[in-house]
Tab-separated table of C-alpha atoms in Angstrom:
chain	number	residue	atom	x	y	z
A	1	MET	CA	-4.036	-8.168	-12.855
A	2	LEU	CA	-7.010	-6.132	-11.748
A	3	TYR	CA	-7.546	-2.748	-13.404
A	4	LYS	CA	-10.057	-0.247	-12.031
A	5	GLN	CA	-11.076	3.139	-13.430
A	6	GLN	CA	-13.593	5.475	-11.806
A	7	SER	CA	-14.515	9.129	-11.533
A	8	PHE	CA	-16.443	11.108	-8.915
A	9	SER	CA	-18.812	13.936	-9.829
A	10	ASN	CA	-17.887	15.964	-6.720
A	11	PHE	CA	-14.108	15.662	-7.142
A	12	GLU	CA	-12.240	18.652	-8.582
A	13	PRO	CA	-8.638	19.451	-7.527
A	14	ASP	CA	-8.044	23.148	-6.998
A	15	LEU	CA	-5.301	23.940	-9.497
A	16	ARG	CA	-5.093	27.633	-8.615
A	17	TYR	CA	-2.071	26.814	-6.489
A	18	LEU	CA	-0.226	25.526	-9.548
A	19	ASP	CA	-0.162	28.724	-11.569
A	20	SER	CA	3.628	28.747	-11.411
A	21	PHE	CA	3.731	25.491	-13.390
A	22	PRO	CA	3.114	26.201	-17.097
A	23	PHE	CA	1.015	23.116	-17.790
A	24	SER	CA	-2.637	22.489	-18.535
A	25	ARG	CA	-4.754	20.223	-16.343
A	26	GLU	CA	-4.552	17.513	-19.018
A	27	GLU	CA	-0.794	17.349	-18.434
A	28	PHE	CA	-0.869	16.730	-14.667
A	29	LEU	CA	-0.602	13.218	-13.265
A	30	PHE	CA	-0.830	12.331	-9.567
A	31	PHE	CA	0.313	8.836	-8.607
A	32	ASP	CA	1.055	6.681	-5.577
A	33	ILE	CA	2.302	3.121	-5.099
A	34	GLU	CA	1.756	0.413	-2.503
A	35	THR	CA	4.466	-2.139	-1.762
A	36	THR	CA	5.272	-4.874	0.736
A	37	GLY	CA	8.313	-2.976	2.033
A	38	PHE	CA	10.849	-0.255	1.380
A	39	SER	CA	13.602	-2.026	-0.547
A	40	PRO	CA	12.711	-2.917	-4.147
A	41	ARG	CA	15.328	-5.693	-4.048
A	42	ASN	CA	13.328	-7.997	-1.803
A	43	THR	CA	9.757	-6.641	-1.706
A	44	SER	CA	6.829	-6.552	-4.114
A	45	LEU	CA	4.941	-3.769	-5.835
A	46	TYR	CA	1.271	-4.670	-5.644
A	47	LEU	CA	-0.721	-1.514	-6.410
A	48	ILE	CA	-0.259	1.637	-8.471
A	49	GLY	CA	-2.868	4.379	-8.361
A	50	ALA	CA	-3.105	7.526	-10.438
A	51	VAL	CA	-5.344	10.566	-10.908
A	52	CYS	CA	-5.511	12.542	-14.131
A	53	PHE	CA	-7.908	14.574	-16.263
A	54	LEU	CA	-9.178	12.022	-18.765
A	55	ASP	CA	-12.144	12.243	-21.155
A	56	GLU	CA	-13.297	15.536	-19.615
A	57	HIS	CA	-13.314	14.129	-16.065
A	58	TRP	CA	-10.853	13.769	-13.222
A	59	THR	CA	-10.338	10.029	-13.231
A	60	PHE	CA	-8.848	7.563	-10.743
A	61	LEU	CA	-7.008	4.568	-12.148
A	62	GLN	CA	-5.625	1.603	-10.210
A	63	TRP	CA	-3.498	-1.330	-11.329
A	64	PHE	CA	-3.543	-4.146	-8.761
A	65	ALA	CA	-1.413	-7.300	-8.672
A	66	GLU	CA	-3.626	-10.120	-7.440
A	67	THR	CA	-0.454	-12.125	-6.800
A	68	PRO	CA	3.194	-10.992	-6.547
A	69	SER	CA	3.830	-12.656	-9.912
A	70	GLU	CA	1.752	-9.891	-11.568
A	71	GLU	CA	4.135	-7.150	-10.413
A	72	CYS	CA	5.717	-6.776	-13.858
A	73	GLU	CA	2.310	-6.667	-15.538
A	74	ILE	CA	0.952	-3.775	-13.468
A	75	LEU	CA	4.212	-1.839	-13.772
A	76	ASN	CA	4.307	-2.285	-17.539
A	77	ALA	CA	0.675	-1.123	-17.819
A	78	PHE	CA	1.340	1.966	-15.708
A	79	LEU	CA	4.526	2.936	-17.556
A	80	ALA	CA	2.727	2.565	-20.868
A	81	PHE	CA	-0.047	4.828	-19.580
A	82	CYS	CA	2.541	7.431	-18.501
A	83	ARG	CA	3.735	7.909	-22.075
A	84	SER	CA	0.944	10.419	-22.668
A	85	PHE	CA	2.105	12.572	-19.735
A	86	SER	CA	5.347	14.165	-20.806
A	87	CYS	CA	5.160	17.175	-18.486
A	88	SER	CA	4.505	16.853	-14.789
A	89	SER	CA	3.803	14.270	-12.087
A	90	PHE	CA	2.717	14.923	-8.490
A	91	ILE	CA	3.830	12.638	-5.702
A	92	PHE	CA	4.336	12.659	-1.936
A	93	ASN	CA	7.906	11.639	-1.074
A	94	GLY	CA	8.005	10.095	-4.524
A	95	ASP	CA	11.466	11.458	-5.302
A	96	GLY	CA	12.762	9.556	-2.295
A	97	PHE	CA	10.684	6.386	-2.612
A	98	ASP	CA	8.086	5.882	-5.357
A	99	ILE	CA	10.163	6.865	-8.383
A	100	PRO	CA	13.421	5.103	-7.371
A	101	TYR	CA	11.376	2.006	-6.501
A	102	LEU	CA	9.616	1.977	-9.875
A	103	LEU	CA	12.827	2.643	-11.805
A	104	PHE	CA	14.577	-0.254	-10.052
A	105	LYS	CA	11.707	-2.583	-10.927
A	106	ALA	CA	11.568	-1.290	-14.517
A	107	GLU	CA	15.268	-2.059	-14.943
A	108	LYS	CA	14.786	-5.493	-13.395
A	109	TYR	CA	12.120	-6.350	-15.965
A	110	THR	CA	13.824	-4.408	-18.821
A	111	LEU	CA	10.792	-2.155	-19.234
A	112	SER	CA	10.892	1.228	-20.951
A	113	ASP	CA	11.443	4.095	-18.520
A	114	THR	CA	8.702	6.685	-19.109
A	115	LEU	CA	9.133	8.450	-15.761
A	116	SER	CA	12.552	10.087	-16.093
A	117	SER	CA	11.330	12.430	-18.820
A	118	MET	CA	8.570	13.792	-16.569
A	119	GLN	CA	9.026	16.716	-14.200
A	120	SER	CA	8.210	15.440	-10.719
A	121	ILE	CA	6.710	17.794	-8.136
A	122	ASP	CA	7.180	16.285	-4.692
A	123	LEU	CA	4.832	17.798	-2.104
A	124	TYR	CA	6.947	16.331	0.697
A	125	HIS	CA	10.052	18.247	-0.376
A	126	LEU	CA	8.013	21.415	-0.871
A	127	THR	CA	6.702	21.138	2.702
A	128	ARG	CA	9.634	19.771	4.717
A	129	PRO	CA	11.615	23.058	5.047
A	130	TYR	CA	8.661	24.636	6.895
A	131	LYS	CA	8.083	21.889	9.441
A	132	LYS	CA	8.914	24.099	12.442
A	133	TYR	CA	6.517	26.833	11.267
A	134	LEU	CA	3.702	24.310	10.957
A	135	LYS	CA	4.381	23.082	14.518
A	136	LEU	CA	4.201	19.472	13.325
A	137	THR	CA	6.117	16.544	14.811
A	138	HIS	CA	6.121	14.637	11.521
A	139	ILE	CA	5.936	15.669	7.893
A	140	ASN	CA	4.045	12.768	6.383
A	141	GLN	CA	0.929	12.788	4.281
A	142	LYS	CA	-1.509	11.875	7.039
A	143	SER	CA	-0.073	14.511	9.400
A	144	LEU	CA	-0.467	17.204	6.764
A	145	GLU	CA	-3.967	16.022	5.909
A	146	SER	CA	-4.895	16.301	9.583
A	147	PHE	CA	-3.348	19.778	9.715
A	148	LEU	CA	-5.575	20.927	6.850
A	149	GLY	CA	-8.656	19.202	8.260
A	150	ILE	CA	-8.818	16.573	5.524
A	151	GLU	CA	-10.767	13.480	6.549
A	152	ARG	CA	-10.044	9.965	5.323
A	153	GLU	CA	-12.321	6.950	5.103
A	154	ASP	CA	-9.292	4.627	5.261
A	155	ARG	CA	-7.999	3.785	8.753
A	156	TYR	CA	-4.874	1.745	7.947
A	157	ASN	CA	-1.249	2.619	7.253
A	158	GLY	CA	0.937	1.073	4.583
A	159	GLY	CA	2.669	-1.280	7.004
A	160	GLU	CA	-0.607	-2.699	8.296
A	161	LEU	CA	-1.786	-3.314	4.750
A	162	ILE	CA	1.096	-5.663	3.965
A	163	LYS	CA	-0.509	-8.460	6.000
A	164	ILE	CA	-3.885	-7.683	4.452
A	165	TYR	CA	-2.365	-8.013	0.968
A	166	GLN	CA	-0.636	-11.263	1.894
A	167	SER	CA	-3.943	-12.583	3.202
A	168	TYR	CA	-5.699	-11.509	0.005
A	169	CYS	CA	-3.174	-13.389	-2.134
A	170	GLN	CA	-4.128	-16.599	-0.336
A	171	LEU	CA	-7.863	-16.168	0.229
A	172	LYS	CA	-8.935	-13.646	-2.460
A	173	ASP	CA	-11.193	-12.004	0.111
A	174	ALA	CA	-13.314	-9.167	-1.350
A	175	ASP	CA	-13.246	-7.149	1.881
A	176	ALA	CA	-9.451	-7.244	1.955
A	177	LEU	CA	-9.331	-6.051	-1.644
A	178	SER	CA	-11.668	-3.170	-0.833
A	179	LEU	CA	-9.413	-2.068	2.053
A	180	LEU	CA	-6.313	-2.125	-0.151
A	181	LEU	CA	-7.920	-0.127	-2.942
A	182	LEU	CA	-9.511	2.333	-0.503
A	183	HIS	CA	-6.193	3.159	1.160
A	184	ASN	CA	-4.594	3.932	-2.195
A	185	LEU	CA	-7.633	5.931	-3.298
A	186	ASP	CA	-7.569	8.041	-0.126
A	187	ASP	CA	-3.840	8.631	-0.595
A	188	LEU	CA	-4.539	9.962	-4.078
A	189	LYS	CA	-7.435	12.152	-2.957
A	190	GLY	CA	-5.416	13.439	-0.023
A	191	MET	CA	-2.475	14.281	-2.252
A	192	THR	CA	-4.624	16.505	-4.451
A	193	LYS	CA	-6.044	18.218	-1.362
A	194	LEU	CA	-2.517	19.036	-0.167
A	195	LEU	CA	-1.962	21.304	-3.157
A	196	PRO	CA	-2.372	24.460	-0.984
A	197	LEU	CA	0.933	23.512	0.624
A	198	SER	CA	2.685	23.995	-2.717
A	199	CYS	CA	2.536	27.749	-2.011
A	200	LEU	CA	4.519	27.473	1.230
A	201	SER	CA	7.780	28.719	-0.247
A	202	ALA	CA	6.021	31.746	-1.676
A	203	VAL	CA	4.247	32.448	1.629
A	204	PHE	CA	7.515	32.606	3.544
A	205	GLU	CA	9.720	34.150	0.874
A	206	ARG	CA	7.553	36.718	-0.896
A	207	PRO	CA	5.360	39.263	0.902
A	208	GLY	CA	1.975	40.458	-0.268
A	209	LEU	CA	0.831	37.272	-1.984
A	210	TYR	CA	-2.429	35.417	-1.994
A	211	ALA	CA	-2.378	32.226	0.005
A	212	PRO	CA	-5.107	29.627	0.647
A	213	GLU	CA	-7.288	30.211	3.688
A	214	SER	CA	-7.436	26.464	4.312
A	215	PHE	CA	-3.701	26.507	5.001
A	216	LEU	CA	-3.022	29.908	6.528
A	217	GLY	CA	-6.087	30.038	8.746
A	218	ARG	CA	-5.008	26.817	10.427
A	219	PHE	CA	-1.384	27.919	10.469
A	220	CYS	CA	-2.260	31.115	12.333
A	221	GLU	CA	-4.503	29.263	14.765
A	222	ARG	CA	-1.878	26.615	15.519
A	223	THR	CA	0.958	29.128	15.834
A	224	ALA	CA	-1.009	31.341	18.190
A	225	ALA	CA	-1.919	28.395	20.378
A	226	SER	CA	1.717	27.297	20.521
A	227	ASP	CA	3.207	30.730	21.137
A	228	ARG	CA	1.324	32.876	23.661
A	229	ARG	CA	3.453	35.890	22.752
A	230	ALA	CA	1.309	36.020	19.653
A	231	GLY	CA	-1.894	36.137	21.631
A	232	SER	CA	-3.627	39.370	20.638
A	233	GLU	CA	-6.620	39.343	18.327
A	234	ILE	CA	-7.209	41.699	15.435
A	235	SER	CA	-10.234	42.516	13.364
A	236	CYS	CA	-9.973	43.035	9.644
A	237	SER	CA	-12.319	45.257	7.684
A	238	LYS	CA	-11.081	44.483	4.188
A	239	ALA	CA	-14.013	43.095	2.249
A	240	ASP	CA	-12.381	42.714	-1.146
A	241	LEU	CA	-10.710	39.369	-0.442
A	242	GLN	CA	-11.677	36.395	-2.533
A	243	PRO	CA	-13.861	34.001	-0.508
A	244	ALA	CA	-11.242	31.259	-0.280
A	245	PHE	CA	-8.192	33.418	0.301
A	246	LEU	CA	-6.500	35.657	2.813
A	247	VAL	CA	-3.548	37.954	2.269
A	248	LEU	CA	-0.306	37.654	4.174
A	249	SER	CA	2.558	40.150	4.200
A	250	TYR	CA	5.281	39.912	6.787
A	251	ALA	CA	8.945	40.474	7.508
A	252	PRO	CA	10.780	37.582	9.193
A	253	GLY	CA	11.765	38.190	12.794
A	254	ARG	CA	9.112	40.674	13.809
A	255	HIS	CA	5.460	40.708	14.846
A	256	CYS	CA	2.845	41.053	12.172
A	257	GLN	CA	0.866	44.256	12.486
A	258	THR	CA	-2.792	44.779	11.627
A	259	ASP	CA	-1.866	45.962	8.152
A	260	ASP	CA	0.288	42.911	7.608
A	261	LEU	CA	-2.361	40.281	8.167
A	262	CYS	CA	-5.854	40.673	6.748
A	263	PHE	CA	-8.589	38.132	7.147
A	264	ARG	CA	-12.359	38.155	6.866
A	265	GLY	CA	-13.298	38.112	10.574
A	266	ARG	CA	-11.005	37.716	13.572
A	267	ILE	CA	-7.780	35.773	13.817
A	268	LYS	CA	-4.792	35.571	16.126
A	269	VAL	CA	-1.779	37.722	15.312
A	270	PHE	CA	1.294	35.561	14.866
A	271	HIS	CA	4.955	36.058	14.137
A	272	ILE	CA	7.769	34.035	12.640
């Protein structure tokens, strides 16, 4: 088993979007898994990555199976690590894939289940109901990263990496290992940068709230481009907005008026 731990001085998830969750930053755990397929019955778990606030730094941890026979070892190490996080885990489609996959494997190897006691916050399920408002064809992590302007160094998808992992198991090629770890690392970084989307339900269900500019600015731009009926521009004079935020108030089914949408500068009027 290969274990890697690293931190980056310029990495700091913006937890302002998580005010509704009554936990401290030390209690949040982001994680993502890499496997050789979808069914845990006949595929292998080969990489588990996690991000947490550890020793006063946001830290990335990765447990990598250098051969399929080390699957139990990396899972046991990760589950043991999870014991210190009794509150909340962040995942993308983890309720539908990652967690059931890990629980099946834990039962197979008779390992202690330390995941069921944690509250999981699935960014996929928080985002999916608003797919039509985002004007997106797919609700997957890379699509949402692109929507928010998040750039990745990794250029592979999970399916393409299966052959790279199989090749690594035979040749132990360092470049292949770097590609596998990079993909998982970018998934973890991207997941933390999708936190603005956790406010989507509040944006569409409660008027007069603060919402992240990185999300709403792009939402307004995309909606206006897709719906020419929302084509007029407005200018906002409010100067008391926080630098990273805009304010949205609206009533479903009607056009937003100047007083309903305030932004530093000019932006397209849109409607739901």
